[in-house]
mmCIF file of C-alpha atoms in Angstrom:
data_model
loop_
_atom_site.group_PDB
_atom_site.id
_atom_site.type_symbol
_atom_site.label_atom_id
_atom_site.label_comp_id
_atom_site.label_asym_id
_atom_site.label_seq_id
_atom_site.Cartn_x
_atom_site.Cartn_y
_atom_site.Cartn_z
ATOM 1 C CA UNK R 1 132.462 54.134 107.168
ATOM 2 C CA UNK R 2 130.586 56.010 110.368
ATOM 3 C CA UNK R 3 127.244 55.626 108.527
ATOM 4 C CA UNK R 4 128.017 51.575 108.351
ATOM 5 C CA UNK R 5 129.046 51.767 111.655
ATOM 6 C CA UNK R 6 125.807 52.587 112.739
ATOM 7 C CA UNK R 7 126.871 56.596 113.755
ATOM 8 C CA UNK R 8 124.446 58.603 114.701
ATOM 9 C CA UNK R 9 123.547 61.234 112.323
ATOM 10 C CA UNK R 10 121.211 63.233 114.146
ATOM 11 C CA UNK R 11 124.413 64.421 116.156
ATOM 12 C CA UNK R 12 124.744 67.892 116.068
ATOM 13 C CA UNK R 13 128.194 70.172 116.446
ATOM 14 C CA UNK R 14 128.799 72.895 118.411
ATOM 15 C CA UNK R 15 127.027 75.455 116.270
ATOM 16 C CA UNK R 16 123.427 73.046 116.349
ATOM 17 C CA UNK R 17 124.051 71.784 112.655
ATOM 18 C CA UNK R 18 123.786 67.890 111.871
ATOM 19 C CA UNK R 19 126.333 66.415 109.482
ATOM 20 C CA UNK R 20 123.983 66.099 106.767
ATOM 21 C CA UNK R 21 123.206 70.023 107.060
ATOM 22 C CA UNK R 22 126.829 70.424 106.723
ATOM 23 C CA UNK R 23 126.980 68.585 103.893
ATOM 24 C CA UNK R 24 124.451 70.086 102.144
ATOM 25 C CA UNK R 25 125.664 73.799 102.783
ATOM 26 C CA UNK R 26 128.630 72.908 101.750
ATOM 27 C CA UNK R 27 127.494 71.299 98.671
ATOM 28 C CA UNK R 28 129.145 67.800 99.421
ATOM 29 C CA UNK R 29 126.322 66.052 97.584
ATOM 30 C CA UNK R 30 127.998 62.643 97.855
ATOM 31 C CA UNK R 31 128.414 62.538 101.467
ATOM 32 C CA UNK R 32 124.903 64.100 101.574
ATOM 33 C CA UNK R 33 123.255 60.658 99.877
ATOM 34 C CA UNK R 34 125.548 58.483 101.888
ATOM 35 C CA UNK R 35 123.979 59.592 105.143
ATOM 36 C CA UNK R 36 120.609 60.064 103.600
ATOM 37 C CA UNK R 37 120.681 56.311 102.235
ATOM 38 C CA UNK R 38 121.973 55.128 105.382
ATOM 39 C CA UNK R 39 119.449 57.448 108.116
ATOM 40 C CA UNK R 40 115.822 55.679 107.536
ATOM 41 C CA UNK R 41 117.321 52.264 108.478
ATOM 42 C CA UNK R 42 119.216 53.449 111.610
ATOM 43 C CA UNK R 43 116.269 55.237 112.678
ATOM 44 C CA UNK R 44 114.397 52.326 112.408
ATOM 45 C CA UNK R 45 116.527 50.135 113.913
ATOM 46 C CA UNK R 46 117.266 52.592 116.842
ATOM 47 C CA UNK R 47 113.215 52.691 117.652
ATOM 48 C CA UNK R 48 112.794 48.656 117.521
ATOM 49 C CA UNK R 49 115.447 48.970 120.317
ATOM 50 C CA UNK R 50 113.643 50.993 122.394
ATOM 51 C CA UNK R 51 109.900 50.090 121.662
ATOM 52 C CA UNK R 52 109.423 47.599 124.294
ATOM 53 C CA UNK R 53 111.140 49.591 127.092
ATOM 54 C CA UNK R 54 108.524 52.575 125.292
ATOM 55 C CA UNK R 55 105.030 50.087 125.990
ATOM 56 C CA UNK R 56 106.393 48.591 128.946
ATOM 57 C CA UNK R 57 106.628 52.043 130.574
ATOM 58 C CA UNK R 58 103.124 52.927 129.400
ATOM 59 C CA UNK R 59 101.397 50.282 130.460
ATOM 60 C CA UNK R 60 102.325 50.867 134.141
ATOM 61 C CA UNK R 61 101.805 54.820 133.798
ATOM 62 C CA UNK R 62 97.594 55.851 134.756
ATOM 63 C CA UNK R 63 95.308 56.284 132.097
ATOM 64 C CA UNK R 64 94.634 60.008 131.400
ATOM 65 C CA UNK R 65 93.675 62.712 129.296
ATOM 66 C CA UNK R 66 95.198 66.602 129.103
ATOM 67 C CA UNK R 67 94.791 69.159 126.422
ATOM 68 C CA UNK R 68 97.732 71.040 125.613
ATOM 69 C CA UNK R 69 97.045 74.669 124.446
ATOM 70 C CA UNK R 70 99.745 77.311 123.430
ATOM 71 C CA UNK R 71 100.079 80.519 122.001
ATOM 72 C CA UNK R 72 102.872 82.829 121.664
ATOM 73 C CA UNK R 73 103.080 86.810 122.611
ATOM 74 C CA UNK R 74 104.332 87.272 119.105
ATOM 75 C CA UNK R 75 103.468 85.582 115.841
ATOM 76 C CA UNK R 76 105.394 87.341 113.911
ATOM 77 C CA UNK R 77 109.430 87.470 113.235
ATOM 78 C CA UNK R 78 110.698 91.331 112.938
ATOM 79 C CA UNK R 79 111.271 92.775 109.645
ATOM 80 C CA UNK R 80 109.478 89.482 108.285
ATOM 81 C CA UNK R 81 105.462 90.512 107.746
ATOM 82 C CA UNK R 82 104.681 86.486 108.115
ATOM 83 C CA UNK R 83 102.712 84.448 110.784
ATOM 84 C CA UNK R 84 104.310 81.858 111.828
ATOM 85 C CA UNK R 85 103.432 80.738 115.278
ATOM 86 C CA UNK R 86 99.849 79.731 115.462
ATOM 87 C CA UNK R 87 98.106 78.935 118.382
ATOM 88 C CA UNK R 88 96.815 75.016 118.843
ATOM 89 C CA UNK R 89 95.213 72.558 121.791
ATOM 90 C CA UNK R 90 96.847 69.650 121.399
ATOM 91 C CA UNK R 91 93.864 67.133 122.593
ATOM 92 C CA UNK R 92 95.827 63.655 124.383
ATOM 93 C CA UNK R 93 94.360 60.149 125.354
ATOM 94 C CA UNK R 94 96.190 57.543 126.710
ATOM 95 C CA UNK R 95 94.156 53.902 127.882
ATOM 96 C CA UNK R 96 96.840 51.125 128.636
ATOM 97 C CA UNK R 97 99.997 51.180 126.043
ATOM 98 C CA UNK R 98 97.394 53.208 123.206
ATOM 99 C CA UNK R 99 98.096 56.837 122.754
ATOM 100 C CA UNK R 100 95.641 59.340 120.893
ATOM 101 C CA UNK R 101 96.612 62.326 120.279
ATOM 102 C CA UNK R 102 94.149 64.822 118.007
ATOM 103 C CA UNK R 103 96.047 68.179 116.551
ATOM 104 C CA UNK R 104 95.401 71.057 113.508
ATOM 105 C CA UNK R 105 99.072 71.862 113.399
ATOM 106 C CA UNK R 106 101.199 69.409 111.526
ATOM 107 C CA UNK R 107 104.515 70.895 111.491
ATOM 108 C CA UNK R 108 106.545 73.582 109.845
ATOM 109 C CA UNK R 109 108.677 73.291 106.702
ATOM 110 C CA UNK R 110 111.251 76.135 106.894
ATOM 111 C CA UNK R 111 108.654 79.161 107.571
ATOM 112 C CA UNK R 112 105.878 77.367 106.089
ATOM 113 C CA UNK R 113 103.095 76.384 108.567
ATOM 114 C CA UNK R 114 101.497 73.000 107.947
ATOM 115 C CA UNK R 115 98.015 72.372 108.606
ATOM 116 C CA UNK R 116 95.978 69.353 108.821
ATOM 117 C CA UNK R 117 93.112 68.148 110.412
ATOM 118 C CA UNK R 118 94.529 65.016 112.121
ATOM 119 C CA UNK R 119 94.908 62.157 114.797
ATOM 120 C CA UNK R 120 97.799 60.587 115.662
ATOM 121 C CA UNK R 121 97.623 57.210 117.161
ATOM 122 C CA UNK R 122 99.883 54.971 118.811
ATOM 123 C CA UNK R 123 98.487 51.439 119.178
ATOM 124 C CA UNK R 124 101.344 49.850 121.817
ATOM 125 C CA UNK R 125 98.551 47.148 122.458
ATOM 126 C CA UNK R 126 97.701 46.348 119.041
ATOM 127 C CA UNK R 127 94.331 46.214 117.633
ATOM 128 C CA UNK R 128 91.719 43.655 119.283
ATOM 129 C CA UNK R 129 91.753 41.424 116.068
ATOM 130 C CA UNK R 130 95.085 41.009 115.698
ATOM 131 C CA UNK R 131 94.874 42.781 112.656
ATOM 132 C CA UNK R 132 97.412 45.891 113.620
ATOM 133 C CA UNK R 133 100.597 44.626 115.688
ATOM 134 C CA UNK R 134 101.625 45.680 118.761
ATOM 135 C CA UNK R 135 103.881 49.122 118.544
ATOM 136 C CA UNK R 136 101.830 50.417 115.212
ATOM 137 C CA UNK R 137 101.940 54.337 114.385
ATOM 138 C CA UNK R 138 99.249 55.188 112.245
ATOM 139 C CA UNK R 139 97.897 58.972 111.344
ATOM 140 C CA UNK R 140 94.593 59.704 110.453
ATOM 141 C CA UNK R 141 93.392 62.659 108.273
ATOM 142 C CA UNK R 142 89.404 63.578 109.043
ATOM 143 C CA UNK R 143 89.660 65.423 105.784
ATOM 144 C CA UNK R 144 90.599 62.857 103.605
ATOM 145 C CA UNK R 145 89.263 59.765 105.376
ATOM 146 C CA UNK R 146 92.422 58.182 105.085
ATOM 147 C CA UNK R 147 94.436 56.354 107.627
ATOM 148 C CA UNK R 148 97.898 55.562 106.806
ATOM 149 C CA UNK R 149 100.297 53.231 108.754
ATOM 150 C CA UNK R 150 103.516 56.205 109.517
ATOM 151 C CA UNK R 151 105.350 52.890 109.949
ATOM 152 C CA UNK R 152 105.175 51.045 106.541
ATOM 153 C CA UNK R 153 108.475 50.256 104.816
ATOM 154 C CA UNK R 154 110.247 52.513 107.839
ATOM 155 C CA UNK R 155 112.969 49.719 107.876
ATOM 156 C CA UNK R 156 113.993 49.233 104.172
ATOM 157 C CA UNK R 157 116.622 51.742 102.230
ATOM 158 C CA UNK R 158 115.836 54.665 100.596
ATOM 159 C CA UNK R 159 115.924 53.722 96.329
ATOM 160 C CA UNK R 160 118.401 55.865 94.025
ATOM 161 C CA UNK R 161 115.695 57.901 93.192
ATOM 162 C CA UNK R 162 114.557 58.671 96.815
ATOM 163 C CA UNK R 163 117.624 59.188 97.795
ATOM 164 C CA UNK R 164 118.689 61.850 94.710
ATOM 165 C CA UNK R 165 115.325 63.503 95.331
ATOM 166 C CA UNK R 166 115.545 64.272 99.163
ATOM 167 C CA UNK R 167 119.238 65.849 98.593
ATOM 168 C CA UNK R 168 117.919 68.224 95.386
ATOM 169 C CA UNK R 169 114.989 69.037 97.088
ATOM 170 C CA UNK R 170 117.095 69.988 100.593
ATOM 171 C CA UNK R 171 119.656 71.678 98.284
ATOM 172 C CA UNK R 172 116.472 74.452 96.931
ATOM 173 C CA UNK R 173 115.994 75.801 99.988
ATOM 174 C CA UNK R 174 118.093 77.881 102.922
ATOM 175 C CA UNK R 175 118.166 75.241 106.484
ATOM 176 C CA UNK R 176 116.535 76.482 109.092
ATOM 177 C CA UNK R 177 116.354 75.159 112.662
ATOM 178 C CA UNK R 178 113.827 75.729 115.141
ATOM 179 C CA UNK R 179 114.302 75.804 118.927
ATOM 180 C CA UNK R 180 112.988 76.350 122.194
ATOM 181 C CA UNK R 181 114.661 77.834 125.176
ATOM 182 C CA UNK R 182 112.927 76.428 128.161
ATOM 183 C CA UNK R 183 115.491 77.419 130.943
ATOM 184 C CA UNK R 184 113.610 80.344 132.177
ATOM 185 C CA UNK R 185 110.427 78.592 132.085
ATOM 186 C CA UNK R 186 108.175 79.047 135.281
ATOM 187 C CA UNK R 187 104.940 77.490 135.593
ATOM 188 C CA UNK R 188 102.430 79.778 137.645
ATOM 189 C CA UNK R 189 98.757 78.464 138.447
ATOM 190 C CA UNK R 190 95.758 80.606 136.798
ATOM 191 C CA UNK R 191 93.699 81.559 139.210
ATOM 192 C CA UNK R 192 89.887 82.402 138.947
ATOM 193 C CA UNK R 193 88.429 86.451 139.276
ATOM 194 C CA UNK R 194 88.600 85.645 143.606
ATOM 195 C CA UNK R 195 92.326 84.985 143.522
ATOM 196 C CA UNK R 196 91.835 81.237 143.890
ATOM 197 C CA UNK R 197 93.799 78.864 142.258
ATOM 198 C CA UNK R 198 91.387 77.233 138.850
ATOM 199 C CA UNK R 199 90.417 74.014 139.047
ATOM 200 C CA UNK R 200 88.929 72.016 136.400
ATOM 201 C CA UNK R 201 87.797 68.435 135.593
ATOM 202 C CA UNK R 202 90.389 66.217 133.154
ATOM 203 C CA UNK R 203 88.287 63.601 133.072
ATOM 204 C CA UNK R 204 87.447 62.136 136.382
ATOM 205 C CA UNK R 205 90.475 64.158 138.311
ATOM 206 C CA UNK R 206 89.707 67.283 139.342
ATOM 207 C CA UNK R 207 93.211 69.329 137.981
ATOM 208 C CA UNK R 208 94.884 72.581 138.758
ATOM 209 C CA UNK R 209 95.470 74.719 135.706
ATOM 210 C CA UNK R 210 98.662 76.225 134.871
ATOM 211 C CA UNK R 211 100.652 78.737 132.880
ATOM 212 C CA UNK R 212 104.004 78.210 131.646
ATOM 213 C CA UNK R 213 105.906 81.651 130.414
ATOM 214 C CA UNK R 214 109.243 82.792 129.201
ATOM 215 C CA UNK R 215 109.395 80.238 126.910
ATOM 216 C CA UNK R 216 111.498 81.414 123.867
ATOM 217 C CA UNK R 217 111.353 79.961 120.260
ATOM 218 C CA UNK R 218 113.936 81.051 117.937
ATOM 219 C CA UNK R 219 114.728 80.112 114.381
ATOM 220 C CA UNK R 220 118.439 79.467 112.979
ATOM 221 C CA UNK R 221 119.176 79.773 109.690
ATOM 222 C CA UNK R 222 121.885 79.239 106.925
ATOM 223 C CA UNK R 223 122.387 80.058 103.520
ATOM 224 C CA UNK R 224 122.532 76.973 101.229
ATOM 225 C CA UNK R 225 124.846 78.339 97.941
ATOM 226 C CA UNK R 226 122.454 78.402 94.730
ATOM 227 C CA UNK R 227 119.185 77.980 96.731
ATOM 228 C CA UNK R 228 115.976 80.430 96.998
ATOM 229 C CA UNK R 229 116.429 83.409 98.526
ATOM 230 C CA UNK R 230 114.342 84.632 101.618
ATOM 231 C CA UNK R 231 112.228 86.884 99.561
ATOM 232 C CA UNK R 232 112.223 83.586 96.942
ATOM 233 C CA UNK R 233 110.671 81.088 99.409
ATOM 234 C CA UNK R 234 109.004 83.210 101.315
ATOM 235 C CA UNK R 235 106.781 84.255 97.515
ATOM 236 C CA UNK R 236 106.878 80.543 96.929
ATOM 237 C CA UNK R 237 104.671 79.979 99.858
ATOM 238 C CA UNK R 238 101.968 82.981 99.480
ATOM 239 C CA UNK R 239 99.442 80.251 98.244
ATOM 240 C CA UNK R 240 100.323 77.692 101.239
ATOM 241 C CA UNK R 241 99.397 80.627 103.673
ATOM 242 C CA UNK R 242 96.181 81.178 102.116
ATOM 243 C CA UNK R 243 95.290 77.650 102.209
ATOM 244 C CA UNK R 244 96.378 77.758 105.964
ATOM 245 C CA UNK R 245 94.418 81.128 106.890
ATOM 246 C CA UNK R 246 91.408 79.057 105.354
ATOM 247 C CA UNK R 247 91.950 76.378 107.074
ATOM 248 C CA UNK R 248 92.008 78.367 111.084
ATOM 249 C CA UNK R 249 88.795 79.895 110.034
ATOM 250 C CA UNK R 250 87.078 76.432 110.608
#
């Protein structure tokens, strides 16, 4: 009855968990495909609603471009011999309501680092033939010359199938939940070998650099009953990483 309601499933409880990661640790497979049937329309629904506010606001904002860079004083977790925070520039245009954003990390799946050779772009202006509407998501992958529209069918319902698949395969594996403590961040200015703050050109503004530390990333976990062990998944993945560590040598 919530999900029909329109209830908001990314909610989370006291403890950080969503109600579909309850569900699924606690085996309620049922509720599980009720909220997973019910999520992809919501969500869709939830960004049509905010869409124009989103272009409005970045038409009106100055065009710019930043690179993003980060790297972390640790890459590894303790007592778990795995990399699993990379380092990355995140490379960002944005001309009128368009957005263009060109990354090599894609995203983690538990402990598993995703790579891809991509561009992300956000086309709040549409394309100039009318072709693409206004508000179009599309991602772009150099290595496959593809360029797929992260939109397309965003607004129907999940199928049976679809819907039996993403529980079994969320059911295989332990949850885990990334985060990022960002209350003892402090951003301090690099400053060149004659104790001068850097400068450098974005484009045609001439920028100060800066450092942002004591930023702290932490994982959560949970134990799903009758799914992979640590030791499990973590084996599962050994031909992932190598695909990854060939991928950073590029």
């Amino acid at each position: 009855m919530l999900m029909l309601a329109g209830e908001d499933w990314s909610l989370q409880n006291e403890q950080g968990w969503s109600a579909l990661q309850e569900a699924i640790c606690n085996r309620e497979e049922r509720i599980a495909k009720i909220i997973v049937w019910h999520y992809q329309p919501l969500a869709w629904a939830k960004w049509c609603r905010k869409l124009p506010r989103l272009i409005g606001t970045m038409r009106r904002m100055r065009d710019f471009y930043m690179e993003i860079s980060f790297h972390f004083d640790s890459s590894v977790i303790p007592f778990i011999s795995r990399r699993i925070a990379p380092s990355d520039t995140y490379k960002i245009w944005k001309r009128h309501a368009n957005l263009r954003a060109d990354m090599t990390l894609a995203g983690f799946d538990g402990f598993r680092i995703q790579r891809s050779d991509q561009r992300v772009l956000f086309l709040g202006d549409g394309s100039v033939d009318g072709k693409v509407p206004p508000g179009s998501l599309c991602m772009v992958s150099h290595k496959d010359k593809e360029v797929m529209n992260a939109l397309n069918g965003a607004g129907a319902p999940a199928t049976e199938a679809e819907v039996q698949q993403a529980v079994i395969s969320m059911s295989q594996t332990n949850i885990f939940r990334p985060g990022i403590d960002v209350t003892q961040a402090v951003l301090l200015p690099q400053m060149t070998w004659r104790r001068r703050e850097k400068m450098e050109m974005m484009g045609s503004w001439k920028a100060k650099v800066y450092d942002m530390h004591n930023v702290v990333a932490t994982i959560k976990s949970r134990r799903v009953p009758g799914a992979m062990t640590d030791d499990e998944f973590f084996n599962s993945s050994n031909v992932n990483e190598a695909e990854s560590e060939e991928f950073d040598v590029y």
